[in-house]
Amino acid sequence: MNQDNLQQQLTYSQKFSELNQLLEQSAALWQVRAFEVNALPWAEDFPQLAEAVWALADDELDGLDAEQSLLVKALSPALSQDLRALGQDWDLSLLTASIAERTVFNNKTVTDKAGVAEPSLMDNTAAQQGGLSFDDEAHFSAHIKGRKWQQITAFVQHLPQLNLPVLEWCAGKGHLGRLIAKARGAEVVSLEWQAPLCEAGQAFADKWQLSQTFICADAFAIGAEHAATNTSITTVEAPAQRAANANPLTTNPLTARQQAVALHACGDLHVRLLTLAAEAGTQALAISPCCYHLIQASHYQPLSNLAQQSSLKLSRHDLQLPLQQSVIANPKQQALRHQEIAWRLGFDALQRECRQIDAYLPLPSLKQSQLSGSFTDFCLWAAETKAVNLAKNKDFEAWLEIGRQRQQLTRRIDLVAHLFRTVLEQWLILDRACFLQEQGYGVCVGEFCANSVTPRNSLILAQKMSV
């Protein structure tokens, strides 16, 4: 390992330790279940912060919540006062610091802004260069939502040119893989567990004569004892080829001479990729993590040795914190979300009274169409779903008003917790980066697109280093 790689490893481990210390110190402010309390749970220790958050008007909250710098500017002075009174010293500069530095990694620049919000792989010589012509892009981007296509093109632009075969992880229809195959001329294997998506993706690849092959398999079953007899694990190719390529994933599909890519593979799925890649010694990885809370265990299982030494114990609820930023929701979506929360809180107060049990009762997900009905209809549905006897407590408008009042509280509890959402996400990203470094990879952490395109814009680039 050369001096630059060693310095980068020390930088990421040091940054992780700083983030970890702040998260441990501030746990009382962000490890909170807002629906389960009836007052600011930390108000006694942080009275200035409580006063500051209650001084905010309701119509200010969404604007502050959408912009981390504004949120920190609004609440950090009061938090600093409380910390001085408590005799505590927290590094609040980490609330707005970025781990995505402008770094050249393997001759590829990963910046903190990713250049432009709407990247394109098109130019006038695209055909000669293996890129996309304007006509090609129209076909390749068809039926893909605008922001998703922006994410895909930006991700591909930030991939280093390594001339390696590519494994696309959790591929869906293979939109990312097909663009890599076309624009980079790479051989791509796309792994996806839903057969209809594999078939649709393979049909597109065949039509466009792309070097892209789909494998239909469950990522969690790879290498498992039952994989050899799992008939759902097949390649999606021409019928004559399928028999010769049956059950290809009884062993790890990742190899040493390969570049693995994953754009927004959720929770344990991208963790599974990291562990399989490390086992195989896969030469290069490019991963944008997402949905950290979608894990099989009840609590987060740290990857790196450094994270395993932390005292933090993160529940699935805690792991949702980084995702709680509505930078792309439109006003209608925000209004519906606020309505739903008020209704849930109103029914929660009602069910506590009816059951005489002072505990939150979670409800299943709502269809958006239910929000076009009345609160009364919602309560009747919820009561039937959870077998709650409403008895004589049927003054639904009164319970709705209680819900709205409780919503004022929960929004402020969440707002304070959101001060630390970026810190927690960076902690999770650096856990992955440090894990890869421990496995012998050179690592660069950056952002592949603007936050307005997707808040999940972090990119981890890793390349196996020579000893």
Short mmCIF file of C-alpha atoms in Angstrom, two decimals:
data_model
loop_
_atom_site.label_atom_id
_atom_site.label_comp_id
_atom_site.label_asym_id
_atom_site.label_seq_id
_atom_site.Cartn_x
_atom_site.Cartn_y
_atom_site.Cartn_z
CA MET A 1 0.00 0.00 0.00
CA ASN A 2 1.51 3.35 -0.99
CA GLN A 3 1.62 6.47 1.19
CA ASP A 4 -1.42 8.10 -0.47
CA ASN A 5 -3.59 5.04 0.12
CA LEU A 6 -2.46 4.82 3.73
CA GLN A 7 -3.28 8.50 4.25
CA GLN A 8 -6.75 8.04 2.75
CA GLN A 9 -7.39 5.07 5.04
CA LEU A 10 -6.37 7.12 8.07
CA THR A 11 -8.57 10.00 6.87
CA TYR A 12 -11.70 7.87 6.58
CA SER A 13 -11.12 6.07 9.87
CA GLN A 14 -10.47 9.36 11.65
CA LYS A 15 -13.59 10.92 10.14
CA PHE A 16 -15.61 7.86 11.14
CA SER A 17 -14.40 8.18 14.73
CA GLU A 18 -15.41 11.86 14.82
CA LEU A 19 -18.89 11.08 13.48
CA ASN A 20 -19.25 8.18 15.89
CA GLN A 21 -18.39 10.36 18.87
CA LEU A 22 -21.02 12.96 17.92
CA LEU A 23 -23.68 10.31 17.36
CA GLU A 24 -22.96 8.70 20.73
CA GLN A 25 -23.07 12.07 22.48
CA SER A 26 -26.32 13.18 20.81
CA ALA A 27 -28.25 9.89 20.84
CA ALA A 28 -30.94 11.33 23.13
CA LEU A 29 -31.84 13.84 20.41
CA TRP A 30 -32.09 11.50 17.42
CA GLN A 31 -32.82 7.99 18.75
CA VAL A 32 -36.43 8.96 19.43
CA ARG A 33 -39.76 7.50 18.30
CA ALA A 34 -41.84 10.64 17.95
CA PHE A 35 -45.20 8.83 17.77
CA GLU A 36 -44.64 7.19 21.13
CA VAL A 37 -44.17 10.31 23.30
CA ASN A 38 -46.40 13.16 24.42
CA ALA A 39 -43.75 15.83 25.01
CA LEU A 40 -40.25 16.73 23.87
CA PRO A 41 -38.36 13.87 25.56
CA TRP A 42 -35.13 15.84 25.90
CA ALA A 43 -36.61 19.22 26.93
CA GLU A 44 -35.31 19.09 30.52
CA ASP A 45 -31.67 18.76 29.41
CA PHE A 46 -32.00 21.02 26.36
CA PRO A 47 -34.41 23.84 27.36
CA GLN A 48 -33.04 26.40 24.89
CA LEU A 49 -33.41 23.95 22.03
CA ALA A 50 -36.97 23.19 23.13
CA GLU A 51 -37.80 26.89 23.21
CA ALA A 52 -36.22 27.44 19.79
CA VAL A 53 -38.07 24.60 18.10
CA TRP A 54 -41.43 25.65 19.54
CA ALA A 55 -40.77 29.22 18.38
CA LEU A 56 -40.77 28.04 14.77
CA ALA A 57 -44.03 28.50 12.87
CA ASP A 58 -45.58 25.37 11.38
CA ASP A 59 -45.25 26.73 7.86
CA GLU A 60 -41.48 27.15 8.34
CA LEU A 61 -40.79 23.53 9.14
CA ASP A 62 -40.85 21.97 5.67
CA GLY A 63 -38.49 24.60 4.27
CA LEU A 64 -35.99 24.07 7.07
CA ASP A 65 -36.32 20.30 6.85
CA ALA A 66 -35.54 20.30 3.13
CA GLU A 67 -32.24 22.18 3.48
CA GLN A 68 -29.71 20.87 5.98
CA SER A 69 -27.71 24.09 6.19
CA LEU A 70 -30.82 26.14 7.01
CA LEU A 71 -31.91 23.63 9.63
CA VAL A 72 -28.53 23.69 11.35
CA LYS A 73 -28.42 27.48 11.20
CA ALA A 74 -31.85 27.70 12.82
CA LEU A 75 -31.27 25.29 15.70
CA SER A 76 -27.54 25.03 16.41
CA PRO A 77 -27.28 28.34 18.36
CA ALA A 78 -29.83 27.13 20.92
CA LEU A 79 -28.21 23.69 21.05
CA SER A 80 -24.82 25.32 21.65
CA GLN A 81 -26.26 27.29 24.58
CA ASP A 82 -27.58 24.11 26.16
CA LEU A 83 -24.26 22.34 25.67
CA ARG A 84 -22.40 25.16 27.39
CA ALA A 85 -24.84 24.98 30.30
CA LEU A 86 -24.27 21.21 30.50
CA GLY A 87 -20.52 21.60 30.26
CA GLN A 88 -20.40 19.45 27.14
CA ASP A 89 -18.42 20.01 23.94
CA TRP A 90 -19.85 18.53 20.73
CA ASP A 91 -18.31 19.10 17.32
CA LEU A 92 -21.36 20.66 15.68
CA SER A 93 -19.37 21.53 12.56
CA LEU A 94 -19.94 17.89 11.56
CA LEU A 95 -23.64 18.64 11.07
CA THR A 96 -22.85 20.38 7.78
CA ALA A 97 -19.49 18.80 6.91
CA SER A 98 -19.17 16.56 3.86
CA ILE A 99 -17.15 13.39 3.43
CA ALA A 100 -17.44 13.75 -0.35
CA GLU A 101 -14.18 15.50 -1.14
CA ARG A 102 -12.88 16.45 -4.55
CA THR A 103 -10.53 13.53 -5.04
CA VAL A 104 -8.93 11.96 -8.10
CA PHE A 105 -9.27 8.19 -7.81
CA ASN A 106 -7.95 5.93 -10.51
CA ASN A 107 -7.88 8.83 -12.98
CA LYS A 108 -11.56 9.55 -12.36
CA THR A 109 -12.76 12.66 -10.57
CA VAL A 110 -15.55 12.35 -8.03
CA THR A 111 -16.72 15.76 -6.91
CA ASP A 112 -19.01 16.97 -4.20
CA LYS A 113 -21.36 18.43 -6.79
CA ALA A 114 -20.98 15.91 -9.61
CA GLY A 115 -20.67 18.77 -12.05
CA VAL A 116 -24.18 19.18 -13.36
CA ALA A 117 -27.66 18.19 -12.33
CA GLU A 118 -28.51 16.78 -15.74
CA PRO A 119 -25.52 14.83 -17.07
CA SER A 120 -25.56 13.40 -20.56
CA LEU A 121 -23.46 10.80 -22.33
CA MET A 122 -24.33 12.15 -25.75
CA ASP A 123 -22.16 14.00 -28.21
CA ASN A 124 -21.84 14.25 -31.97
CA THR A 125 -19.25 11.48 -32.17
CA ALA A 126 -21.07 9.14 -29.81
CA ALA A 127 -21.36 6.35 -32.35
CA GLN A 128 -17.62 6.26 -32.97
CA GLN A 129 -16.87 6.48 -29.24
CA GLY A 130 -19.34 3.81 -28.17
CA GLY A 131 -21.59 6.39 -26.50
CA LEU A 132 -25.19 7.36 -27.16
CA SER A 133 -26.56 9.31 -30.07
CA PHE A 134 -29.62 11.48 -29.52
CA ASP A 135 -31.78 8.81 -31.16
CA ASP A 136 -30.23 6.11 -28.96
CA GLU A 137 -30.94 8.07 -25.79
CA ALA A 138 -34.61 8.39 -26.71
CA HIS A 139 -34.87 4.60 -26.82
CA PHE A 140 -32.67 3.88 -23.82
CA SER A 141 -34.45 6.38 -21.57
CA ALA A 142 -37.98 5.41 -22.65
CA HIS A 143 -40.29 4.53 -19.76
CA ILE A 144 -37.71 5.69 -17.19
CA LYS A 145 -38.70 8.61 -14.98
CA GLY A 146 -36.66 11.74 -15.59
CA ARG A 147 -34.82 11.80 -12.29
CA LYS A 148 -34.01 8.10 -12.49
CA TRP A 149 -32.50 8.53 -15.95
CA GLN A 150 -30.46 11.47 -14.63
CA GLN A 151 -29.20 9.27 -11.81
CA ILE A 152 -28.25 6.47 -14.20
CA THR A 153 -26.35 8.70 -16.61
CA ALA A 154 -24.56 10.54 -13.80
CA PHE A 155 -23.56 7.24 -12.18
CA VAL A 156 -22.11 5.93 -15.45
CA GLN A 157 -20.20 9.16 -16.02
CA HIS A 158 -18.41 8.66 -12.72
CA LEU A 159 -17.34 5.08 -13.37
CA PRO A 160 -13.59 4.74 -13.93
CA GLN A 161 -12.52 3.38 -17.32
CA LEU A 162 -11.05 0.00 -16.35
CA ASN A 163 -11.84 -2.20 -19.37
CA LEU A 164 -13.26 -4.90 -17.14
CA PRO A 165 -16.38 -7.07 -17.46
CA VAL A 166 -19.20 -5.62 -15.36
CA LEU A 167 -21.59 -7.27 -12.91
CA GLU A 168 -24.74 -5.20 -12.36
CA TRP A 169 -26.23 -6.04 -8.95
CA CYS A 170 -29.99 -5.92 -8.31
CA ALA A 171 -30.47 -4.89 -11.89
CA GLY A 172 -34.24 -4.66 -12.33
CA LYS A 173 -34.67 -4.36 -16.10
CA GLY A 174 -30.97 -3.58 -16.41
CA HIS A 175 -31.25 0.11 -17.30
CA LEU A 176 -27.85 0.83 -15.74
CA GLY A 177 -26.19 -2.22 -17.26
CA ARG A 178 -27.51 -1.57 -20.77
CA LEU A 179 -26.14 1.98 -20.67
CA ILE A 180 -22.74 0.69 -19.53
CA ALA A 181 -22.80 -1.92 -22.29
CA LYS A 182 -23.66 0.68 -24.93
CA ALA A 183 -21.66 3.69 -23.77
CA ARG A 184 -18.60 1.81 -22.50
CA GLY A 185 -18.66 -1.22 -24.77
CA ALA A 186 -18.33 -3.47 -21.73
CA GLU A 187 -19.58 -7.02 -21.30
CA VAL A 188 -22.31 -6.83 -18.65
CA VAL A 189 -23.93 -9.52 -16.54
CA SER A 190 -27.09 -8.21 -14.85
CA LEU A 191 -28.32 -10.06 -11.76
CA GLU A 192 -31.98 -9.71 -10.76
CA TRP A 193 -34.36 -12.00 -8.87
CA GLN A 194 -37.66 -11.10 -10.60
CA ALA A 195 -38.00 -13.21 -13.76
CA PRO A 196 -40.34 -10.81 -15.66
CA LEU A 197 -37.81 -7.98 -15.24
CA CYS A 198 -34.99 -10.22 -16.42
CA GLU A 199 -36.98 -11.28 -19.48
CA ALA A 200 -37.85 -7.69 -20.38
CA GLY A 201 -34.26 -6.58 -19.92
CA GLN A 202 -32.87 -9.44 -21.98
CA ALA A 203 -35.34 -8.73 -24.78
CA PHE A 204 -34.15 -5.11 -24.95
CA ALA A 205 -30.49 -6.17 -24.90
CA ASP A 206 -31.08 -8.70 -27.69
CA LYS A 207 -32.96 -6.15 -29.79
CA TRP A 208 -30.10 -3.65 -29.50
CA GLN A 209 -27.41 -6.33 -29.81
CA LEU A 210 -25.88 -5.36 -26.47
CA SER A 211 -23.32 -7.51 -24.68
CA GLN A 212 -25.64 -7.82 -21.69
CA THR A 213 -26.78 -11.14 -20.19
CA PHE A 214 -29.30 -11.50 -17.37
CA ILE A 215 -29.09 -13.97 -14.51
CA CYS A 216 -32.31 -14.52 -12.58
CA ALA A 217 -31.35 -15.33 -8.99
CA ASP A 218 -31.96 -14.45 -5.36
CA ALA A 219 -28.91 -12.54 -4.11
CA PHE A 220 -29.34 -14.01 -0.63
CA ALA A 221 -29.36 -17.60 -1.95
CA ILE A 222 -26.03 -17.32 -3.74
CA GLY A 223 -23.70 -19.99 -2.46
CA ALA A 224 -26.33 -21.42 -0.14
CA GLU A 225 -26.61 -25.19 0.16
CA HIS A 226 -29.93 -25.24 -1.69
CA ALA A 227 -28.67 -23.22 -4.63
CA ALA A 228 -27.68 -26.33 -6.61
CA THR A 229 -31.31 -27.45 -6.72
CA ASN A 230 -32.90 -24.01 -6.98
CA THR A 231 -34.50 -24.02 -10.43
CA SER A 232 -35.32 -20.31 -10.11
CA ILE A 233 -31.65 -19.56 -10.65
CA THR A 234 -31.26 -19.41 -14.43
CA THR A 235 -29.76 -17.29 -17.13
CA VAL A 236 -32.17 -15.50 -19.44
CA GLU A 237 -30.91 -16.34 -22.90
CA ALA A 238 -32.08 -17.97 -26.10
CA PRO A 239 -33.82 -21.33 -25.36
CA ALA A 240 -31.00 -23.37 -26.89
CA GLN A 241 -28.50 -21.78 -24.51
CA ARG A 242 -30.50 -22.09 -21.30
CA ALA A 243 -29.90 -25.80 -20.70
CA ALA A 244 -26.14 -25.36 -20.90
CA ASN A 245 -26.22 -22.52 -18.41
CA ALA A 246 -28.63 -23.83 -15.77
CA ASN A 247 -28.01 -23.11 -12.09
CA PRO A 248 -25.02 -20.79 -12.61
CA LEU A 249 -24.99 -19.38 -9.06
CA THR A 250 -24.15 -22.33 -6.85
CA THR A 251 -20.97 -20.34 -6.19
CA ASN A 252 -20.12 -16.67 -5.95
CA PRO A 253 -20.87 -14.94 -9.31
CA LEU A 254 -18.31 -12.26 -8.58
CA THR A 255 -14.78 -12.84 -9.85
CA ALA A 256 -11.43 -11.15 -9.40
CA ARG A 257 -11.32 -9.67 -12.90
CA GLN A 258 -14.57 -7.73 -12.74
CA GLN A 259 -16.15 -4.40 -11.88
CA ALA A 260 -19.30 -4.68 -9.75
CA VAL A 261 -21.84 -1.85 -9.85
CA ALA A 262 -24.97 -1.19 -7.81
CA LEU A 263 -27.16 1.88 -8.02
CA HIS A 264 -29.49 2.12 -5.02
CA ALA A 265 -29.42 -1.52 -4.01
CA CYS A 266 -31.32 -1.54 -0.73
CA GLY A 267 -30.04 -2.40 2.73
CA ASP A 268 -28.75 -5.94 3.07
CA LEU A 269 -28.63 -6.32 -0.71
CA HIS A 270 -25.72 -3.92 -1.18
CA VAL A 271 -24.09 -5.28 2.00
CA ARG A 272 -24.32 -8.75 0.44
CA LEU A 273 -22.55 -7.42 -2.63
CA LEU A 274 -19.74 -5.96 -0.54
CA THR A 275 -19.12 -9.22 1.30
CA LEU A 276 -19.24 -11.36 -1.85
CA ALA A 277 -16.92 -8.96 -3.66
CA ALA A 278 -14.46 -9.02 -0.78
CA GLU A 279 -14.53 -12.83 -0.76
CA ALA A 280 -13.84 -12.96 -4.50
CA GLY A 281 -11.25 -10.19 -4.50
CA THR A 282 -13.27 -8.37 -7.17
CA GLN A 283 -11.01 -5.80 -8.73
CA ALA A 284 -13.35 -2.80 -8.66
CA LEU A 285 -16.66 -1.71 -7.16
CA ALA A 286 -18.97 1.26 -7.63
CA ILE A 287 -21.85 1.39 -5.15
CA SER A 288 -24.49 3.93 -4.24
CA PRO A 289 -26.17 2.67 -1.03
CA CYS A 290 -29.86 3.15 -0.27
CA CYS A 291 -32.56 2.21 2.26
CA TYR A 292 -30.24 1.23 5.10
CA HIS A 293 -33.19 0.07 7.21
CA LEU A 294 -34.15 -2.80 4.89
CA ILE A 295 -32.21 -5.43 6.79
CA GLN A 296 -33.02 -8.94 7.94
CA ALA A 297 -31.72 -8.53 11.51
CA SER A 298 -33.55 -6.43 14.09
CA HIS A 299 -30.50 -4.18 14.47
CA TYR A 300 -27.69 -3.01 12.23
CA GLN A 301 -24.71 -5.34 11.91
CA PRO A 302 -21.55 -3.21 11.49
CA LEU A 303 -19.18 -4.22 8.71
CA SER A 304 -15.84 -2.66 9.62
CA ASN A 305 -13.75 -3.43 12.67
CA LEU A 306 -14.02 0.24 13.60
CA ALA A 307 -17.82 0.26 13.56
CA GLN A 308 -17.97 -2.97 15.52
CA GLN A 309 -16.22 -1.16 18.37
CA SER A 310 -18.91 1.55 18.53
CA SER A 311 -21.42 1.58 21.37
CA LEU A 312 -24.20 2.58 18.96
CA LYS A 313 -27.00 0.07 18.58
CA LEU A 314 -29.07 1.03 15.56
CA SER A 315 -32.61 -0.28 15.12
CA ARG A 316 -34.40 -0.39 11.79
CA HIS A 317 -36.25 2.73 12.92
CA ASP A 318 -32.94 4.52 13.56
CA LEU A 319 -31.69 3.49 10.12
CA GLN A 320 -34.61 5.30 8.48
CA LEU A 321 -33.30 8.65 9.74
CA PRO A 322 -31.05 9.38 6.71
CA LEU A 323 -34.01 8.86 4.38
CA GLN A 324 -36.16 11.49 6.08
CA GLN A 325 -35.52 14.42 3.80
CA SER A 326 -38.19 15.61 1.36
CA VAL A 327 -36.11 17.55 -1.14
CA ILE A 328 -37.98 16.25 -4.20
CA ALA A 329 -41.55 15.96 -2.85
CA ASN A 330 -43.99 18.41 -4.42
CA PRO A 331 -46.43 20.49 -2.32
CA LYS A 332 -49.30 18.06 -2.97
CA GLN A 333 -47.24 15.10 -1.78
CA GLN A 334 -46.17 16.99 1.33
CA ALA A 335 -49.77 17.98 2.09
CA LEU A 336 -50.93 14.37 1.78
CA ARG A 337 -48.10 13.22 4.01
CA HIS A 338 -49.02 15.76 6.69
CA GLN A 339 -52.68 14.75 6.43
CA GLU A 340 -51.80 11.08 6.83
CA ILE A 341 -49.66 11.73 9.90
CA ALA A 342 -52.38 13.84 11.54
CA TRP A 343 -54.91 11.09 10.88
CA ARG A 344 -52.63 8.40 12.27
CA LEU A 345 -51.94 10.44 15.37
CA GLY A 346 -55.62 11.20 15.83
CA PHE A 347 -56.53 7.53 15.64
CA ASP A 348 -53.61 6.68 17.92
CA ALA A 349 -55.01 8.95 20.62
CA LEU A 350 -58.46 7.41 20.06
CA GLN A 351 -57.24 3.80 20.30
CA ARG A 352 -55.31 4.52 23.51
CA GLU A 353 -58.52 5.76 25.07
CA CYS A 354 -60.57 2.85 23.77
CA ARG A 355 -58.08 0.15 24.73
CA GLN A 356 -57.00 1.84 27.95
CA ILE A 357 -53.44 1.03 26.94
CA ASP A 358 -51.06 3.97 26.66
CA ALA A 359 -48.99 2.55 23.81
CA TYR A 360 -48.66 3.31 20.12
CA LEU A 361 -50.51 0.88 17.83
CA PRO A 362 -48.90 0.78 14.36
CA LEU A 363 -51.16 0.63 11.32
CA PRO A 364 -50.39 -0.85 7.90
CA SER A 365 -49.56 1.32 4.92
CA LEU A 366 -52.35 3.40 3.41
CA LYS A 367 -53.47 3.57 -0.16
CA GLN A 368 -53.33 7.17 -1.33
CA SER A 369 -56.99 6.90 -2.34
CA GLN A 370 -57.92 6.49 1.33
CA LEU A 371 -56.71 10.02 2.01
CA SER A 372 -59.38 11.38 -0.34
CA GLY A 373 -62.04 10.03 2.02
CA SER A 374 -62.93 11.28 5.49
CA PHE A 375 -61.16 10.93 8.82
CA THR A 376 -64.23 9.06 10.06
CA ASP A 377 -63.83 6.46 7.31
CA PHE A 378 -60.16 6.17 8.16
CA CYS A 379 -60.88 5.56 11.85
CA LEU A 380 -63.47 2.90 11.04
CA TRP A 381 -61.00 1.17 8.72
CA ALA A 382 -58.20 1.36 11.28
CA ALA A 383 -60.43 0.10 14.09
CA GLU A 384 -61.54 -2.87 12.01
CA THR A 385 -57.95 -3.59 10.93
CA LYS A 386 -56.69 -3.61 14.52
CA ALA A 387 -59.84 -4.99 16.18
CA VAL A 388 -60.35 -1.87 18.30
CA ASN A 389 -63.78 -1.40 19.84
CA LEU A 390 -64.57 2.28 19.42
CA ALA A 391 -67.48 2.07 21.90
CA LYS A 392 -68.85 5.55 22.53
CA ASN A 393 -65.68 7.43 21.54
CA LYS A 394 -66.98 8.53 18.17
CA ASP A 395 -66.52 12.29 18.21
CA PHE A 396 -64.10 11.91 15.33
CA GLU A 397 -63.59 15.64 14.73
CA ALA A 398 -62.38 16.03 18.33
CA TRP A 399 -59.90 13.19 17.88
CA LEU A 400 -58.70 14.68 14.59
CA GLU A 401 -57.96 17.95 16.39
CA ILE A 402 -55.97 16.02 18.99
CA GLY A 403 -54.08 14.41 16.12
CA ARG A 404 -53.23 17.78 14.63
CA GLN A 405 -51.98 19.03 17.99
CA ARG A 406 -49.82 15.95 18.43
CA GLN A 407 -48.50 16.43 14.92
CA GLN A 408 -47.12 19.82 15.95
CA LEU A 409 -45.10 17.96 18.58
CA THR A 410 -43.93 15.07 16.40
CA ARG A 411 -42.83 17.37 13.59
CA ARG A 412 -40.58 19.24 16.03
CA ILE A 413 -39.16 16.08 17.56
CA ASP A 414 -38.35 14.86 14.05
CA LEU A 415 -36.90 18.22 13.05
CA VAL A 416 -34.34 18.08 15.86
CA ALA A 417 -33.51 14.46 15.03
CA HIS A 418 -32.96 15.50 11.43
CA LEU A 419 -30.02 17.63 12.53
CA PHE A 420 -28.15 14.34 12.71
CA ARG A 421 -29.47 12.49 9.64
CA THR A 422 -26.49 13.46 7.47
CA VAL A 423 -24.07 12.49 10.22
CA LEU A 424 -25.69 9.07 10.54
CA GLU A 425 -25.67 8.47 6.79
CA GLN A 426 -22.00 9.44 6.59
CA TRP A 427 -21.30 7.04 9.48
CA LEU A 428 -23.00 4.24 7.52
CA ILE A 429 -21.16 5.09 4.30
CA LEU A 430 -17.79 5.23 6.05
CA ASP A 431 -18.50 1.89 7.71
CA ARG A 432 -18.69 0.46 4.21
CA ALA A 433 -15.63 2.39 3.04
CA CYS A 434 -13.54 1.32 6.04
CA PHE A 435 -14.67 -2.29 5.57
CA LEU A 436 -13.42 -2.23 1.98
CA GLN A 437 -10.14 -0.66 3.06
CA GLU A 438 -9.72 -3.44 5.62
CA GLN A 439 -10.20 -5.90 2.74
CA GLY A 440 -7.34 -4.36 0.77
CA TYR A 441 -9.15 -1.83 -1.40
CA GLY A 442 -8.29 1.73 -2.21
CA VAL A 443 -11.50 3.70 -1.65
CA CYS A 444 -12.90 7.05 -2.68
CA VAL A 445 -16.19 8.43 -1.39
CA GLY A 446 -17.96 11.08 -3.42
CA GLU A 447 -21.30 12.21 -4.80
CA PHE A 448 -22.37 11.32 -8.33
CA CYS A 449 -25.22 13.82 -8.77
CA ALA A 450 -26.85 16.81 -7.12
CA ASN A 451 -28.97 16.38 -4.01
CA SER A 452 -31.96 17.70 -5.95
CA VAL A 453 -31.78 14.71 -8.30
CA THR A 454 -31.68 12.25 -5.40
CA PRO A 455 -30.72 12.67 -1.73
CA ARG A 456 -29.14 9.19 -1.99
CA ASN A 457 -26.31 10.54 -4.13
CA SER A 458 -23.30 9.04 -2.36
CA LEU A 459 -20.89 6.99 -4.45
CA ILE A 460 -18.30 4.56 -3.12
CA LEU A 461 -15.57 3.72 -5.64
CA ALA A 462 -13.17 0.95 -4.65
CA GLN A 463 -10.30 -0.77 -6.40
CA LYS A 464 -8.24 -3.71 -5.19
CA MET A 465 -4.75 -2.53 -4.33
CA SER A 466 -1.54 -4.42 -5.01
CA VAL A 467 0.34 -5.53 -1.90
#
